[in-house]
Amino acid sequence: MGAYFAGRRTAHTGRYKPLILTGALLMPVAILGMAFTPPQSLIVMSLFMILTGVATGMQFPTSLVGTQNSVQVRDMGVATSTTNLFRSLGGAVGVALMSALLLAMLQHTGVGQLGAGALGGEGGSGNVLLDSLNAATGPALETLRAELAVTFRNLLITSAAISLLGLAAAAVMPNTLLRGRD
């Protein structure tokens, strides 16, 4: 939805920066919305997830168009492939870093204590989180769920803060017309 809207709007106006900026503004709002929405609120959580997808869709294709528009036609293939390379690389590194941060955060909760070090890679079950959730009952289960909710909330807040880098990049991007629209 976001990519479709952004593509149509860019084709109509000839400008891509406003759409990238809008997506970059929506992203931290959507992520913070997920962070502070209770896990039981499936509809509200789903709306924030959709908003995250729309924000991503508004940024990715239009930033590629911006990259292609900023280079000479003969360099367009190199610019496109370089953009895609760094997107893939950034995604892989981002997932690895956020996973490491999640595991580090879980180490300092009751979840980390349940697995006797398994979260840190010191042996034990690779499914310590699921095993703990399945084994816990009553108050222990509620405590575990509360600790997980706080951990994921903190992880999402961190993610929203990191997404502000995209907003900063979008803010300093030149607001030029598409090639051929001069």
CSV table of C-alpha atoms in Angstrom, one decimal:
chain,number,residue,atom,x,y,z
A,1,MET,CA,0.0,0.0,0.0
A,2,GLY,CA,2.7,2.5,0.9
A,3,ALA,CA,4.8,1.6,-2.1
A,4,TYR,CA,1.9,1.8,-4.4
A,5,PHE,CA,0.8,5.2,-3.0
A,6,ALA,CA,4.3,6.6,-3.0
A,7,GLY,CA,4.9,5.4,-6.6
A,8,ARG,CA,1.7,7.0,-7.8
A,9,ARG,CA,2.3,10.2,-5.9
A,10,THR,CA,5.9,10.5,-7.1
A,11,ALA,CA,4.8,10.0,-10.7
A,12,HIS,CA,2.2,12.7,-10.3
A,13,THR,CA,4.3,15.3,-8.5
A,14,GLY,CA,7.7,14.5,-9.8
A,15,ARG,CA,9.1,14.7,-6.2
A,16,TYR,CA,10.1,11.8,-4.0
A,17,LYS,CA,11.5,13.5,-0.9
A,18,PRO,CA,8.2,14.3,0.7
A,19,LEU,CA,7.1,10.7,0.5
A,20,ILE,CA,10.4,9.4,1.9
A,21,LEU,CA,10.1,12.0,4.7
A,22,THR,CA,6.5,11.0,5.5
A,23,GLY,CA,7.5,7.3,5.7
A,24,ALA,CA,10.5,8.2,7.9
A,25,LEU,CA,8.2,10.2,10.2
A,26,LEU,CA,5.6,7.4,10.4
A,27,MET,CA,8.2,4.7,11.1
A,28,PRO,CA,9.2,5.7,14.7
A,29,VAL,CA,5.5,6.5,15.5
A,30,ALA,CA,4.4,3.1,14.4
A,31,ILE,CA,7.2,1.3,16.2
A,32,LEU,CA,6.5,3.2,19.4
A,33,GLY,CA,2.8,2.4,19.0
A,34,MET,CA,3.7,-1.3,18.9
A,35,ALA,CA,5.9,-0.8,22.0
A,36,PHE,CA,3.2,0.7,24.1
A,37,THR,CA,0.3,-1.4,22.9
A,38,PRO,CA,-0.6,-4.4,25.2
A,39,PRO,CA,0.1,-7.7,23.4
A,40,GLN,CA,-3.6,-8.7,24.0
A,41,SER,CA,-4.8,-5.8,21.8
A,42,LEU,CA,-4.5,-7.7,18.5
A,43,ILE,CA,-6.4,-5.2,16.4
A,44,VAL,CA,-4.5,-2.1,17.6
A,45,MET,CA,-1.2,-4.0,17.3
A,46,SER,CA,-2.1,-5.1,13.8
A,47,LEU,CA,-2.9,-1.5,12.8
A,48,PHE,CA,0.6,-0.4,14.0
A,49,MET,CA,2.2,-3.3,12.1
A,50,ILE,CA,0.3,-2.2,9.0
A,51,LEU,CA,1.4,1.3,9.5
A,52,THR,CA,5.0,0.1,9.8
A,53,GLY,CA,4.6,-1.7,6.5
A,54,VAL,CA,3.1,1.4,4.9
A,55,ALA,CA,6.0,3.5,6.2
A,56,THR,CA,8.6,1.1,4.9
A,57,GLY,CA,6.8,0.9,1.5
A,58,MET,CA,6.9,4.7,1.3
A,59,GLN,CA,10.6,4.8,1.9
A,60,PHE,CA,12.1,1.9,0.0
A,61,PRO,CA,11.0,2.3,-3.6
A,62,THR,CA,11.1,6.1,-3.5
A,63,SER,CA,14.6,6.1,-2.1
A,64,LEU,CA,15.7,3.9,-4.9
A,65,VAL,CA,14.1,6.3,-7.4
A,66,GLY,CA,15.9,9.1,-5.6
A,67,THR,CA,19.2,7.2,-5.9
A,68,GLN,CA,18.6,6.5,-9.6
A,69,ASN,CA,17.6,10.2,-10.2
A,70,SER,CA,20.8,11.5,-8.6
A,71,VAL,CA,23.3,9.7,-10.8
A,72,GLN,CA,23.9,9.9,-14.5
A,73,VAL,CA,22.0,7.4,-16.7
A,74,ARG,CA,25.2,5.5,-17.5
A,75,ASP,CA,25.7,4.9,-13.7
A,76,MET,CA,22.1,3.9,-12.9
A,77,GLY,CA,22.8,0.1,-12.8
A,78,VAL,CA,25.7,0.5,-10.5
A,79,ALA,CA,23.7,2.9,-8.2
A,80,THR,CA,20.8,0.5,-8.1
A,81,SER,CA,22.8,-2.6,-7.3
A,82,THR,CA,24.9,-0.7,-4.7
A,83,THR,CA,21.6,0.5,-3.0
A,84,ASN,CA,20.3,-3.1,-3.0
A,85,LEU,CA,23.6,-4.5,-1.7
A,86,PHE,CA,23.6,-2.1,1.2
A,87,ARG,CA,19.9,-2.7,2.0
A,88,SER,CA,20.5,-6.4,2.2
A,89,LEU,CA,23.7,-6.0,4.2
A,90,GLY,CA,22.0,-3.5,6.5
A,91,GLY,CA,19.1,-5.8,7.0
A,92,ALA,CA,21.3,-8.8,7.9
A,93,VAL,CA,23.5,-6.7,10.3
A,94,GLY,CA,20.4,-5.1,11.8
A,95,VAL,CA,18.7,-8.4,12.5
A,96,ALA,CA,21.9,-9.8,14.0
A,97,LEU,CA,22.4,-6.7,16.2
A,98,MET,CA,18.8,-6.6,17.4
A,99,SER,CA,18.8,-10.3,18.1
A,100,ALA,CA,22.0,-9.9,20.2
A,101,LEU,CA,20.4,-7.0,22.0
A,102,LEU,CA,17.3,-9.0,22.7
A,103,LEU,CA,19.4,-11.9,24.1
A,104,ALA,CA,21.4,-9.5,26.2
A,105,MET,CA,18.2,-7.9,27.6
A,106,LEU,CA,16.7,-11.3,28.3
A,107,GLN,CA,19.8,-12.3,30.3
A,108,HIS,CA,18.9,-9.7,32.9
A,109,THR,CA,15.4,-10.9,33.4
A,110,GLY,CA,13.9,-14.0,35.0
A,111,VAL,CA,13.9,-15.6,31.6
A,112,GLY,CA,17.7,-15.6,31.5
A,113,GLN,CA,17.8,-17.2,34.9
A,114,LEU,CA,15.4,-20.0,33.8
A,115,GLY,CA,17.6,-21.2,31.1
A,116,ALA,CA,20.7,-21.4,33.3
A,117,GLY,CA,22.8,-19.5,30.7
A,118,ALA,CA,21.3,-21.0,27.6
A,119,LEU,CA,20.4,-17.6,26.3
A,120,GLY,CA,24.1,-16.6,26.3
A,121,GLY,CA,25.1,-19.6,24.3
A,122,GLU,CA,26.6,-21.6,27.2
A,123,GLY,CA,24.7,-24.7,26.4
A,124,GLY,CA,21.2,-26.0,27.3
A,125,SER,CA,18.1,-25.8,25.1
A,126,GLY,CA,18.1,-23.5,22.1
A,127,ASN,CA,14.4,-23.1,22.8
A,128,VAL,CA,14.8,-21.9,26.4
A,129,LEU,CA,12.2,-19.1,25.9
A,130,LEU,CA,9.6,-21.5,24.5
A,131,ASP,CA,10.4,-24.2,27.0
A,132,SER,CA,10.1,-21.7,29.9
A,133,LEU,CA,6.8,-20.4,28.6
A,134,ASN,CA,5.4,-23.9,28.2
A,135,ALA,CA,6.7,-25.1,31.6
A,136,ALA,CA,5.5,-22.1,33.6
A,137,THR,CA,2.1,-22.0,35.2
A,138,GLY,CA,0.1,-19.6,37.4
A,139,PRO,CA,2.0,-16.6,38.9
A,140,ALA,CA,5.3,-17.7,37.3
A,141,LEU,CA,3.7,-17.6,33.8
A,142,GLU,CA,2.3,-14.1,34.4
A,143,THR,CA,5.7,-12.9,35.8
A,144,LEU,CA,7.4,-14.4,32.7
A,145,ARG,CA,5.0,-12.7,30.4
A,146,ALA,CA,5.4,-9.4,32.1
A,147,GLU,CA,9.2,-9.6,31.9
A,148,LEU,CA,9.0,-10.5,28.2
A,149,ALA,CA,6.6,-7.6,27.5
A,150,VAL,CA,9.0,-5.1,29.2
A,151,THR,CA,11.9,-6.6,27.3
A,152,PHE,CA,10.2,-6.4,23.9
A,153,ARG,CA,8.9,-2.9,24.7
A,154,ASN,CA,12.5,-1.8,25.4
A,155,LEU,CA,13.7,-3.4,22.2
A,156,LEU,CA,11.0,-1.7,20.2
A,157,ILE,CA,11.9,1.7,21.8
A,158,THR,CA,15.5,1.1,20.8
A,159,SER,CA,14.3,0.2,17.3
A,160,ALA,CA,12.3,3.4,17.1
A,161,ALA,CA,15.3,5.5,18.2
A,162,ILE,CA,17.4,3.8,15.5
A,163,SER,CA,14.7,4.6,12.9
A,164,LEU,CA,15.3,8.3,13.6
A,165,LEU,CA,18.5,7.9,11.6
A,166,GLY,CA,16.4,7.4,8.5
A,167,LEU,CA,14.4,10.5,9.4
A,168,ALA,CA,17.7,12.5,9.7
A,169,ALA,CA,18.8,11.1,6.3
A,170,ALA,CA,15.5,12.0,4.7
A,171,ALA,CA,15.6,15.5,6.2
A,172,VAL,CA,19.0,16.4,4.6
A,173,MET,CA,18.1,14.7,1.2
A,174,PRO,CA,17.8,17.3,-1.6
A,175,ASN,CA,14.3,17.9,-2.8
A,176,THR,CA,14.8,17.6,-6.5
A,177,LEU,CA,12.5,16.9,-9.4
A,178,LEU,CA,12.6,13.6,-11.2
A,179,ARG,CA,14.8,13.6,-14.3
A,180,GLY,CA,13.0,14.9,-17.3
A,181,ARG,CA,10.5,17.0,-15.2
A,182,ASP,CA,12.6,20.2,-15.3
